[in-house]
Short mmCIF file of C-alpha atoms and ligand atoms in Angstrom, two decimals:
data_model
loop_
_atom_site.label_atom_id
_atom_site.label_comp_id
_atom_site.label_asym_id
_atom_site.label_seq_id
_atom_site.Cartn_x
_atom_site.Cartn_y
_atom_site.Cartn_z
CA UNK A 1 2.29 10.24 -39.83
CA UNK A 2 0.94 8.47 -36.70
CA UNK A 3 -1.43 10.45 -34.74
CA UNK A 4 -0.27 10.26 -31.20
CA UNK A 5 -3.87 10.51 -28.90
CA UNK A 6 -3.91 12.66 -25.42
CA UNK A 7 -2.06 14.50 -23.26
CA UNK A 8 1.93 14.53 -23.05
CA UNK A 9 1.61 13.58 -19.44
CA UNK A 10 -0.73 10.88 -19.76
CA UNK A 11 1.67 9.72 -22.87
CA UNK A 12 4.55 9.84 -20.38
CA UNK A 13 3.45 7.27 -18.05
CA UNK A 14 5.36 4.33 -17.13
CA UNK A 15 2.13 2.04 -16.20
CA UNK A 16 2.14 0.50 -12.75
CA UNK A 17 4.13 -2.62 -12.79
CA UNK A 18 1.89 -5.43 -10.58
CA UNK A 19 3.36 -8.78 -8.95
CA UNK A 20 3.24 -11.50 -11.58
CA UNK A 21 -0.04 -13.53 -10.86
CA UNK A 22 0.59 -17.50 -10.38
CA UNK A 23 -1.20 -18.61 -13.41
CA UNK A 24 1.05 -16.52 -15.27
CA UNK A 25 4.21 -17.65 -13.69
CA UNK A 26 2.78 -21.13 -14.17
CA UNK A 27 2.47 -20.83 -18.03
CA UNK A 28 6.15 -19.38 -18.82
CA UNK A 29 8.56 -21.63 -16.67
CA UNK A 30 6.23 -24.64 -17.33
CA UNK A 31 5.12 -24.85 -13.75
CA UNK A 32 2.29 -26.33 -11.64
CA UNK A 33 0.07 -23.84 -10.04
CA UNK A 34 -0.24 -25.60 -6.88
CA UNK A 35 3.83 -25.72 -7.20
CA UNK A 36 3.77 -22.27 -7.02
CA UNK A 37 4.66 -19.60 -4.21
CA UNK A 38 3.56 -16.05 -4.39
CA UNK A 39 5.02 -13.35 -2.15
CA UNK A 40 5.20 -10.31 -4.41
CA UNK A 41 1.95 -8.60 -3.64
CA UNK A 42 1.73 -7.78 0.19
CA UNK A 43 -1.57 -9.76 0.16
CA UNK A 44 -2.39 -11.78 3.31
CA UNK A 45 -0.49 -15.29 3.12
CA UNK A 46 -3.76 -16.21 5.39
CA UNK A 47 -5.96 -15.55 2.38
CA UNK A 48 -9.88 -13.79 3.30
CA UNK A 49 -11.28 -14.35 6.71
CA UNK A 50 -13.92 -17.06 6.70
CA UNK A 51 -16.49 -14.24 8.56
CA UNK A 52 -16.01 -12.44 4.91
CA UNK A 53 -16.47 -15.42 2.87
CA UNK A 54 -19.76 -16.05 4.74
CA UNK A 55 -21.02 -12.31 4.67
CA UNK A 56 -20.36 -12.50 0.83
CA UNK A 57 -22.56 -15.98 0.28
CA UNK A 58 -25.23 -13.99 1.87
CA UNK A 59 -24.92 -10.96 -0.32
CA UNK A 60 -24.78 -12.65 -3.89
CA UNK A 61 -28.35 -13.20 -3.29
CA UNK A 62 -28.45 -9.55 -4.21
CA UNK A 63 -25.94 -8.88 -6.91
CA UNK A 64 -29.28 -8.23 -9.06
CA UNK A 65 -29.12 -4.65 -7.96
CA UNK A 66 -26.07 -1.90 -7.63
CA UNK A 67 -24.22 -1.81 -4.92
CA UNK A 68 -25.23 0.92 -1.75
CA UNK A 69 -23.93 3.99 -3.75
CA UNK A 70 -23.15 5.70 -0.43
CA UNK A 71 -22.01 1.97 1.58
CA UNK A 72 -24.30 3.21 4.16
CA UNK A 73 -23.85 -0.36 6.67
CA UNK A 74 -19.85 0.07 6.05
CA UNK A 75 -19.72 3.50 6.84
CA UNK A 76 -21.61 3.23 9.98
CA UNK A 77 -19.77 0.37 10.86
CA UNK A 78 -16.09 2.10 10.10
CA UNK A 79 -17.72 5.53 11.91
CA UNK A 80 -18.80 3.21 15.14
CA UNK A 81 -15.01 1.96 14.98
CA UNK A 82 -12.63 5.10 14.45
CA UNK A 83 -15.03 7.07 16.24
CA UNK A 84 -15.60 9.53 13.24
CA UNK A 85 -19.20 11.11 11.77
CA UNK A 86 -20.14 9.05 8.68
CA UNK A 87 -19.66 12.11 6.59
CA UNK A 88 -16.13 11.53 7.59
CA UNK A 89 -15.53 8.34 5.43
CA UNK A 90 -14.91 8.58 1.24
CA UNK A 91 -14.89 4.43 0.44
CA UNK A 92 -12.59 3.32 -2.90
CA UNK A 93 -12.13 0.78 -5.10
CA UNK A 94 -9.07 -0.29 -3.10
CA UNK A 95 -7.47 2.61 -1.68
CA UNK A 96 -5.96 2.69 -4.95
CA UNK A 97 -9.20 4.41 -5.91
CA UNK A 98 -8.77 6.97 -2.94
CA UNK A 99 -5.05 8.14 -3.68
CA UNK A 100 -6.36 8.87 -7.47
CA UNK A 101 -9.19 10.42 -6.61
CA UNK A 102 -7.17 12.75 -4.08
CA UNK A 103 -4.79 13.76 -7.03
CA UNK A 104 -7.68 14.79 -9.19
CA UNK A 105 -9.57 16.42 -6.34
CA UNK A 106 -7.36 18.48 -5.19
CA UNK A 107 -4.34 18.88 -7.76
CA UNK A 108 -4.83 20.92 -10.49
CA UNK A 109 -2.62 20.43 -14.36
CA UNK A 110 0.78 22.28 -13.30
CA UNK A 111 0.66 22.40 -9.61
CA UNK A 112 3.03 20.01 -7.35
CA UNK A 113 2.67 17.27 -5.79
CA UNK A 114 5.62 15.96 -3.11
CA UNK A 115 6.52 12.41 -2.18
CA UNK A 116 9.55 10.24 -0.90
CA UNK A 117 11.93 8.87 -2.77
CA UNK A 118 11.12 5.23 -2.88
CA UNK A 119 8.00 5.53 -1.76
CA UNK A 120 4.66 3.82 -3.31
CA UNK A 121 4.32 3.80 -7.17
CA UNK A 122 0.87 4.77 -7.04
CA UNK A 123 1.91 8.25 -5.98
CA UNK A 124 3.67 9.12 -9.21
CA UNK A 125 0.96 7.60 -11.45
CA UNK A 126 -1.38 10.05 -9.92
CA UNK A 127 0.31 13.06 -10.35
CA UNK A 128 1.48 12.48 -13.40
CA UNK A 129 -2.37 11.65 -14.59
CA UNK A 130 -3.22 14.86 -13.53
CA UNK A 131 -0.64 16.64 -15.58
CA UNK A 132 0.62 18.12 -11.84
CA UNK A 133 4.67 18.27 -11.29
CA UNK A 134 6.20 15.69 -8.87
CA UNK A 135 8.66 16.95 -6.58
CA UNK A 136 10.31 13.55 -5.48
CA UNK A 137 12.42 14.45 -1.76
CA UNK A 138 15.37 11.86 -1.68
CA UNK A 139 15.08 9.29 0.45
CA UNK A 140 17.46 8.64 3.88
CA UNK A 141 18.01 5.32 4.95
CA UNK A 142 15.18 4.01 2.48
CA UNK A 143 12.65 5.93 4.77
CA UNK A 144 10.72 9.12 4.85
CA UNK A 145 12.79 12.42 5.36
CA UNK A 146 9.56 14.58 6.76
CA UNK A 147 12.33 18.16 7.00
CA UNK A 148 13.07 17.58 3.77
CA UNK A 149 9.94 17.01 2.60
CA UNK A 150 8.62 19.92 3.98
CA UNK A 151 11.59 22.46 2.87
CA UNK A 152 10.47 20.77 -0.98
CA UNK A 153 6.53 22.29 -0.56
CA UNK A 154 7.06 25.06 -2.85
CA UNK A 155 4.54 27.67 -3.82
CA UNK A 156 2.40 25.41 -6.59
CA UNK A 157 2.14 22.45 -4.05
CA UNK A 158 -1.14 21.34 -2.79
CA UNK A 159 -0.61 17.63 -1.88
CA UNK A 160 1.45 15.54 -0.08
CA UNK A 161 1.57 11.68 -0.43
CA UNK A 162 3.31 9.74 3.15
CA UNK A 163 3.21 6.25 3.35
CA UNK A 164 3.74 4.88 6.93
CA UNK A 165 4.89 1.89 6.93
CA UNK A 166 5.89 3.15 3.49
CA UNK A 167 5.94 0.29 0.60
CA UNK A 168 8.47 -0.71 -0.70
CA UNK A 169 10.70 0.20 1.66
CA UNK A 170 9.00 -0.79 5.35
CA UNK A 171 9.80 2.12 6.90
CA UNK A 172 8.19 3.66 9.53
CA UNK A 173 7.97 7.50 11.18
CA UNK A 174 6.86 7.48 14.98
CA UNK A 175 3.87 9.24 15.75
CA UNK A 176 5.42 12.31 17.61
CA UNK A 177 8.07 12.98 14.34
CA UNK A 178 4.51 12.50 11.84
CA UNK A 179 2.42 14.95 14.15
CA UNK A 180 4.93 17.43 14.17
CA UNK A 181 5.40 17.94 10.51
CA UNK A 182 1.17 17.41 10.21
CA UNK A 183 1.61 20.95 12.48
CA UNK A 184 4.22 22.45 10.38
CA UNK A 185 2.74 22.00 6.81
CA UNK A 186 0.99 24.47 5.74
CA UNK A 187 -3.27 24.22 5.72
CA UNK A 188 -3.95 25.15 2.01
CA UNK A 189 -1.69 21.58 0.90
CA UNK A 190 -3.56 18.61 1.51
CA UNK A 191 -1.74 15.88 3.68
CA UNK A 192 -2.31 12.24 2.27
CA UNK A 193 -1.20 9.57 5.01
CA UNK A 194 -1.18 6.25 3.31
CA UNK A 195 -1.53 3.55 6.05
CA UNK A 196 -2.16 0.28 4.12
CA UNK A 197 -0.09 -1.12 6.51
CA UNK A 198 -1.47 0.08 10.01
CA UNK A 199 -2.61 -3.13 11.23
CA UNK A 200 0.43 -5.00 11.69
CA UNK A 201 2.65 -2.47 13.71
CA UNK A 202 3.16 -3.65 17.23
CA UNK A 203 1.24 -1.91 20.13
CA UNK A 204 4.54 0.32 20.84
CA UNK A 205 4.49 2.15 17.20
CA UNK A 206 0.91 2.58 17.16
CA UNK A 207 -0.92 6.11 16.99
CA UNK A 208 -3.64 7.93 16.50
CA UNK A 209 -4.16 9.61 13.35
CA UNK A 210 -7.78 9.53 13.28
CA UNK A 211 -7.53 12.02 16.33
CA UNK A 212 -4.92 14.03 14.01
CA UNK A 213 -7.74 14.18 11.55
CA UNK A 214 -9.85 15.85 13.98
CA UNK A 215 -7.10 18.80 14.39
CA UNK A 216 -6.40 19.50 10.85
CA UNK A 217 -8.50 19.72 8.20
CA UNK A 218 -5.80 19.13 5.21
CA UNK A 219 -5.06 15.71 6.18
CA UNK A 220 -6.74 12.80 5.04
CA UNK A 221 -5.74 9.12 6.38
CA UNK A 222 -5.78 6.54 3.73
CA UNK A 223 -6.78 2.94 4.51
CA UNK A 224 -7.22 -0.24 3.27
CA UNK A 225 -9.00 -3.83 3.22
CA UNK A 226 -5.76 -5.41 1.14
CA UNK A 227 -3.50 -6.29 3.64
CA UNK A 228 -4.46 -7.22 6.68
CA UNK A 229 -7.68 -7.58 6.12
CA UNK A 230 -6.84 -10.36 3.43
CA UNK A 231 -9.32 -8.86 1.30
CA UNK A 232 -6.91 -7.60 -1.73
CA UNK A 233 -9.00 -9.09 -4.78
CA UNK A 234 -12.68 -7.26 -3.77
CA UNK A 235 -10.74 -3.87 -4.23
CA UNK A 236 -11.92 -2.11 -1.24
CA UNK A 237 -10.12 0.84 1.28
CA UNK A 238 -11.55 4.31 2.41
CA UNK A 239 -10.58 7.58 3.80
CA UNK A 240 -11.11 9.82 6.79
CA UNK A 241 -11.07 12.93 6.77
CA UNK A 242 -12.84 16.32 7.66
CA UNK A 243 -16.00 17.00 5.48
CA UNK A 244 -13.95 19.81 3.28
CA UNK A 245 -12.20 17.57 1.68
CA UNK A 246 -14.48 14.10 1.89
CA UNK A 247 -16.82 16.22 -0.08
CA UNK A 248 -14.42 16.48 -2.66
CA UNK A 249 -13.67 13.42 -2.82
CA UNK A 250 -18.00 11.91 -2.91
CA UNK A 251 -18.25 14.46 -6.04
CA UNK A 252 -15.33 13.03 -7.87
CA UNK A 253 -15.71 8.98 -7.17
CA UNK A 254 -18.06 6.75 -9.48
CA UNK A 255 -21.19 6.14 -8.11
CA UNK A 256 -20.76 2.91 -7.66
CA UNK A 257 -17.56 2.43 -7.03
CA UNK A 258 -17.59 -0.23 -4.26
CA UNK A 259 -19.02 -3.24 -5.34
CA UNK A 260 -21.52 -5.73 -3.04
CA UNK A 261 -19.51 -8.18 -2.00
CA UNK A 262 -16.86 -5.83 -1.27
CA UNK A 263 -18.94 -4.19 1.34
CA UNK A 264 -20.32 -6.89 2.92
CA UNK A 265 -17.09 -8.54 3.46
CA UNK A 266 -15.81 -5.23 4.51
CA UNK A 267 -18.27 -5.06 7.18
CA UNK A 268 -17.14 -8.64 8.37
CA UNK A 269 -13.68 -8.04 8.40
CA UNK A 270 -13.83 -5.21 10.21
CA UNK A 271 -15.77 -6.89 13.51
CA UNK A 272 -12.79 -10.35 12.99
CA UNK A 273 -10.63 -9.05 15.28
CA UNK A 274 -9.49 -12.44 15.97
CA UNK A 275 -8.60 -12.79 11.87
CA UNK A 276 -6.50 -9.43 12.53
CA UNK A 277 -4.63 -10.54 15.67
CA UNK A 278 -3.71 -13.88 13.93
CA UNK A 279 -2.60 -12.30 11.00
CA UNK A 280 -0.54 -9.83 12.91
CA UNK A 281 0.96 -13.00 14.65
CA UNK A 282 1.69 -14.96 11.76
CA UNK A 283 3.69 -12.04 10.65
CA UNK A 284 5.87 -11.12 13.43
CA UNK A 285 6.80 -14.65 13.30
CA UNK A 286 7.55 -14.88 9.58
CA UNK A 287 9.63 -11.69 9.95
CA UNK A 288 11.55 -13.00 12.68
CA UNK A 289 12.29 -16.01 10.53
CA UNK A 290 12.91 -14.13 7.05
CA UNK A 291 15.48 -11.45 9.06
CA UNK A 292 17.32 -13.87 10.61
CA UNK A 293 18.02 -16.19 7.80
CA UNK A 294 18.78 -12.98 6.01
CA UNK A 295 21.56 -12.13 8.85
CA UNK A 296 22.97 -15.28 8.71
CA UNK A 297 23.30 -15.64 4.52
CA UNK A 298 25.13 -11.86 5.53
CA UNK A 299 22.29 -10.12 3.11
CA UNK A 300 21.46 -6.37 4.13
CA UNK A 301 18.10 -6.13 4.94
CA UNK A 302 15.41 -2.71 5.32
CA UNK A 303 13.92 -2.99 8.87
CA UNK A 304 10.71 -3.18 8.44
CA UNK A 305 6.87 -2.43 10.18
CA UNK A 306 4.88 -3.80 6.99
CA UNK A 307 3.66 -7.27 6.21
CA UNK A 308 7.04 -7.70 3.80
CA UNK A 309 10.83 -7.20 3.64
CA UNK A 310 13.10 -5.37 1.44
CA UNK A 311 16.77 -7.38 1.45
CA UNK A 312 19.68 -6.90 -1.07
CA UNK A 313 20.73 -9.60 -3.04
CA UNK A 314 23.53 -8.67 -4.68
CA UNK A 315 26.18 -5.44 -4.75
CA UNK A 316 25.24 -4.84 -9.04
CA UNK A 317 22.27 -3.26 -10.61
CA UNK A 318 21.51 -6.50 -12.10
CA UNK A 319 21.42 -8.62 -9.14
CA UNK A 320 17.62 -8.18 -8.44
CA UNK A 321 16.71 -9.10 -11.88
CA UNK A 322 18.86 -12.03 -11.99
CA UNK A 323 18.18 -13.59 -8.51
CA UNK A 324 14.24 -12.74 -9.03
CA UNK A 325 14.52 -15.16 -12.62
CA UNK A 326 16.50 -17.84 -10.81
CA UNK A 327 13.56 -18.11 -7.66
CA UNK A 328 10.73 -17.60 -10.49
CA UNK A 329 12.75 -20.98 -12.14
CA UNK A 330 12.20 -22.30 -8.48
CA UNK A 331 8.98 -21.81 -8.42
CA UNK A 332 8.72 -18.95 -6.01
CA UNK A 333 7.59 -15.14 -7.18
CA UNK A 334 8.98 -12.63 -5.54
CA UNK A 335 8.68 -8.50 -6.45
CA UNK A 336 11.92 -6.90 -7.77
CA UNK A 337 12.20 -3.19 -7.30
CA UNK A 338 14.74 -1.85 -9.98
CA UNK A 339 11.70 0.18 -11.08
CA UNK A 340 11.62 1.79 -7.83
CA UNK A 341 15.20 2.99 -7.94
CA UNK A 342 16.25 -0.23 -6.35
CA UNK A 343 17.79 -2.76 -8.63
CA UNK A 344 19.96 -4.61 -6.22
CA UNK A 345 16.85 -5.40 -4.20
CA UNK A 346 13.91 -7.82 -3.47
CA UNK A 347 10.94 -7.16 -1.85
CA UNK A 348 9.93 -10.36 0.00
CA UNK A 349 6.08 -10.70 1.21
CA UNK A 350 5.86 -12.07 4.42
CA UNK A 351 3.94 -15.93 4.13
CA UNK A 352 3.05 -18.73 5.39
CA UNK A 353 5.79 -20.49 7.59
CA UNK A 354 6.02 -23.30 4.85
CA UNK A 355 6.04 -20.26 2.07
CA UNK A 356 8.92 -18.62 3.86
CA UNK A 357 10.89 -21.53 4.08
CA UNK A 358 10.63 -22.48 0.10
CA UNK A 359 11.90 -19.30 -0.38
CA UNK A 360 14.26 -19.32 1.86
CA UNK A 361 15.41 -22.61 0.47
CA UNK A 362 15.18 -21.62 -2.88
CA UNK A 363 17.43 -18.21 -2.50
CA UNK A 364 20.08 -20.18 -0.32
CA UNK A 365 20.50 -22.57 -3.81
CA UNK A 366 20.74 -19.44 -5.88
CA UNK A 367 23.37 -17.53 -3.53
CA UNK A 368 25.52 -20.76 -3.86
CA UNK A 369 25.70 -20.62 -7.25
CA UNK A 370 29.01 -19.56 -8.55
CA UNK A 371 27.16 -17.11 -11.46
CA UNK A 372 24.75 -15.54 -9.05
CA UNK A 373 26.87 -14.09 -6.26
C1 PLP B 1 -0.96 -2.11 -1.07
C2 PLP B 1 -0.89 -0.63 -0.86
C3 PLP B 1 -1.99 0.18 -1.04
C4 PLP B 1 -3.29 -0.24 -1.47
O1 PLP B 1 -3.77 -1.05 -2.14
P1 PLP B 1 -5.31 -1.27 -2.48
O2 PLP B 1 -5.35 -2.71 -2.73
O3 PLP B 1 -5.60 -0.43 -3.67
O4 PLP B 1 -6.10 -0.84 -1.29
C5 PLP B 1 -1.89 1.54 -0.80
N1 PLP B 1 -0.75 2.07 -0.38
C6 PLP B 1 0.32 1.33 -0.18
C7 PLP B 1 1.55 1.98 0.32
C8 PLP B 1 0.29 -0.04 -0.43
O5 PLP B 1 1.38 -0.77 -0.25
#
């Protein structure tokens, strides 16, 4: 007999399913690299900020020695922005690292954990690697439904995961509709507001949920250097929240969980506003471009706040899979979503105008072929 090693809820994982790297892609459909576009990961089509790549030469000079255990210069520098105490701020290994360590921290084997319906993968890894019970609240119109989610916290619930934008979906809750359920939940379940995706919503969705953080002491906003920030291979994002739970959250992490480099680029990031605006820019424009293309081809489409679009390619469950292997053919890698519940979908990264445009011209091709539609 085989012996079958650890818990039934760490057996019972489906692992996280990642965007196929280039070099990958490359090898199986015979492809050059340089041949090759990538919009399946959210990253920035910009790539890292040149203030980063200089802050970084700088700091290999002391790769020697482990990292700042406590990222003192970061933390300063992310207090001095957000306008938060130091003691505020719990850094990760990509904000990854955060939502994991909130699971553990605060979850215990057989409570519950609540999250949306097509909401971020990560979310049900977590939970189920804590041996806690996800209560997954149906989704309405792809998006957050914050009543419903709140009628689901039942008795043995002490976290709740909210991703706004939300990934894959787009979505996005207005600031009024998030602060009222933030007032309505009650204060023994922690409140976990994912906003990976902050930095690109225009100045008339924006809101402030550091100040939130200030008012209630179960909620903890979740950010990251990924996006944006065009920092998604260092593995860096961080927390804020009140010191009850940040001190939860400092016993649980690895010392050293935030690597040199990371922090110095970090640091640089942070003060390149003019890297953030552009990026922000570059977007709008490439969703402007994807959307309307979309309307034209007469493809369904998620509105969307994030740095990426959600569009239905087909009306059968194996339309994603198929028009995803005919762009891959193409040359272009895209992320399909039939793992999220979504198998009629694509989700479409937001790129460079040239990037949009091969894919663009590579989905056209496919949609014209007889065996695709
Ligand atoms: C991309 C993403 C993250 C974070 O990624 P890290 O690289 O680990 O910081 C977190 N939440 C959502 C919803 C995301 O889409």
């Amino acid at each position: 007999m085989t012996a079958s090693f650890g818990p039934s809820y760490v057996r019972a994982i489906a692992p996280y399913i990642a965007g196929k790297p280039i070099s990958e892609v490359a090898r199986e459909f015979g492809l050059d690299e340089a041949s090759i576009v990538k919009l399946a990961s959210n990253e920035n089509p910009l790539g890292m900020p040149e203030s980063a790549q200089r802050a970084m030469a700088q700091a290999i000079a002391d790769l020697g020695r482990y990292p700042d255990s406590n990222g003192f210069e970061l933390k300063a520098a992310l207090a001095a922005r957000y306008g938060v105490p130091a003691e505020w701020i719990t850094l990760g290994n990509g904000s990854n690292d955060i939502l994991e360590l909130a699971a553990h921290a605060f979850v215990e084997k057989g409570q519950a954990v609540v999250f949306s319906e097509y909401s971020f993968a990560v979310y049900a890894l977590a939970t189920q690697g804590v041996g806690a019970r996800a209560i997954v609240v149906p989704a309405v119109h792809y998006g957050h439904d914050l009543d419903a989610m709140l009628a689901a916290i039942d008795d043995d619930t002490r976290l709740v995961f909210v991703a706004n934008p939300n990934n894959p979906t787009g979505t996005f809750v207005d600031g009024p509709t998030l602060e009222a359920f933030l007032g309505k939940v009650p204060r023994h379940v922690v409140v976990v507001l994912d906003e990976a995706y902050t930095e690109y919503l225009s100045a008339d969705k924006r809101y402030n949920s550091i100040d939130w953080v200030r008012r209630y002491p179960n909620l903890l906003v979740s950010r990251t250097f990924s996006k944006a920030f065009g920092l998604a291979g260092l593995r860096i994002g961080f927390a804020i929240a009140q010191r009850g739970l940040t001190d939860l959250l400092n016993r649980l992490r690895q010392p050293f969980n935030v690597n040199t480099l990371a922090q110095a680029a970090a640091i640089a990031a942070l003060n390149d506003s003019a890297f953030l605006e552009q990026s922000a820019a570059l977007n709008a424009q490439g969703y402007k471009l994807l959307t309307e293309a979309f309307d034209k081809l007469g493809l369904e489409y998620v509105p969307s706040e994030g740095n990426f679009v959600l569009v239905r390619v087909g009306g059968d469950d194996e339309a994603g899979a198929r028009v995803n292997l005919a762009l891959l053919k193409q040359a272009v890698i895209v992320r399909p979503v039939g793992n999220y519940g979504l198998p009629q979908w694509l989700r479409i990264t937001i790129g460079l105008p040239e990037e949009n445009g091969a894919f663009l011209a590579a989905l056209e091709k496919t949609l014209a072929e007889p065996a695709a539609a």
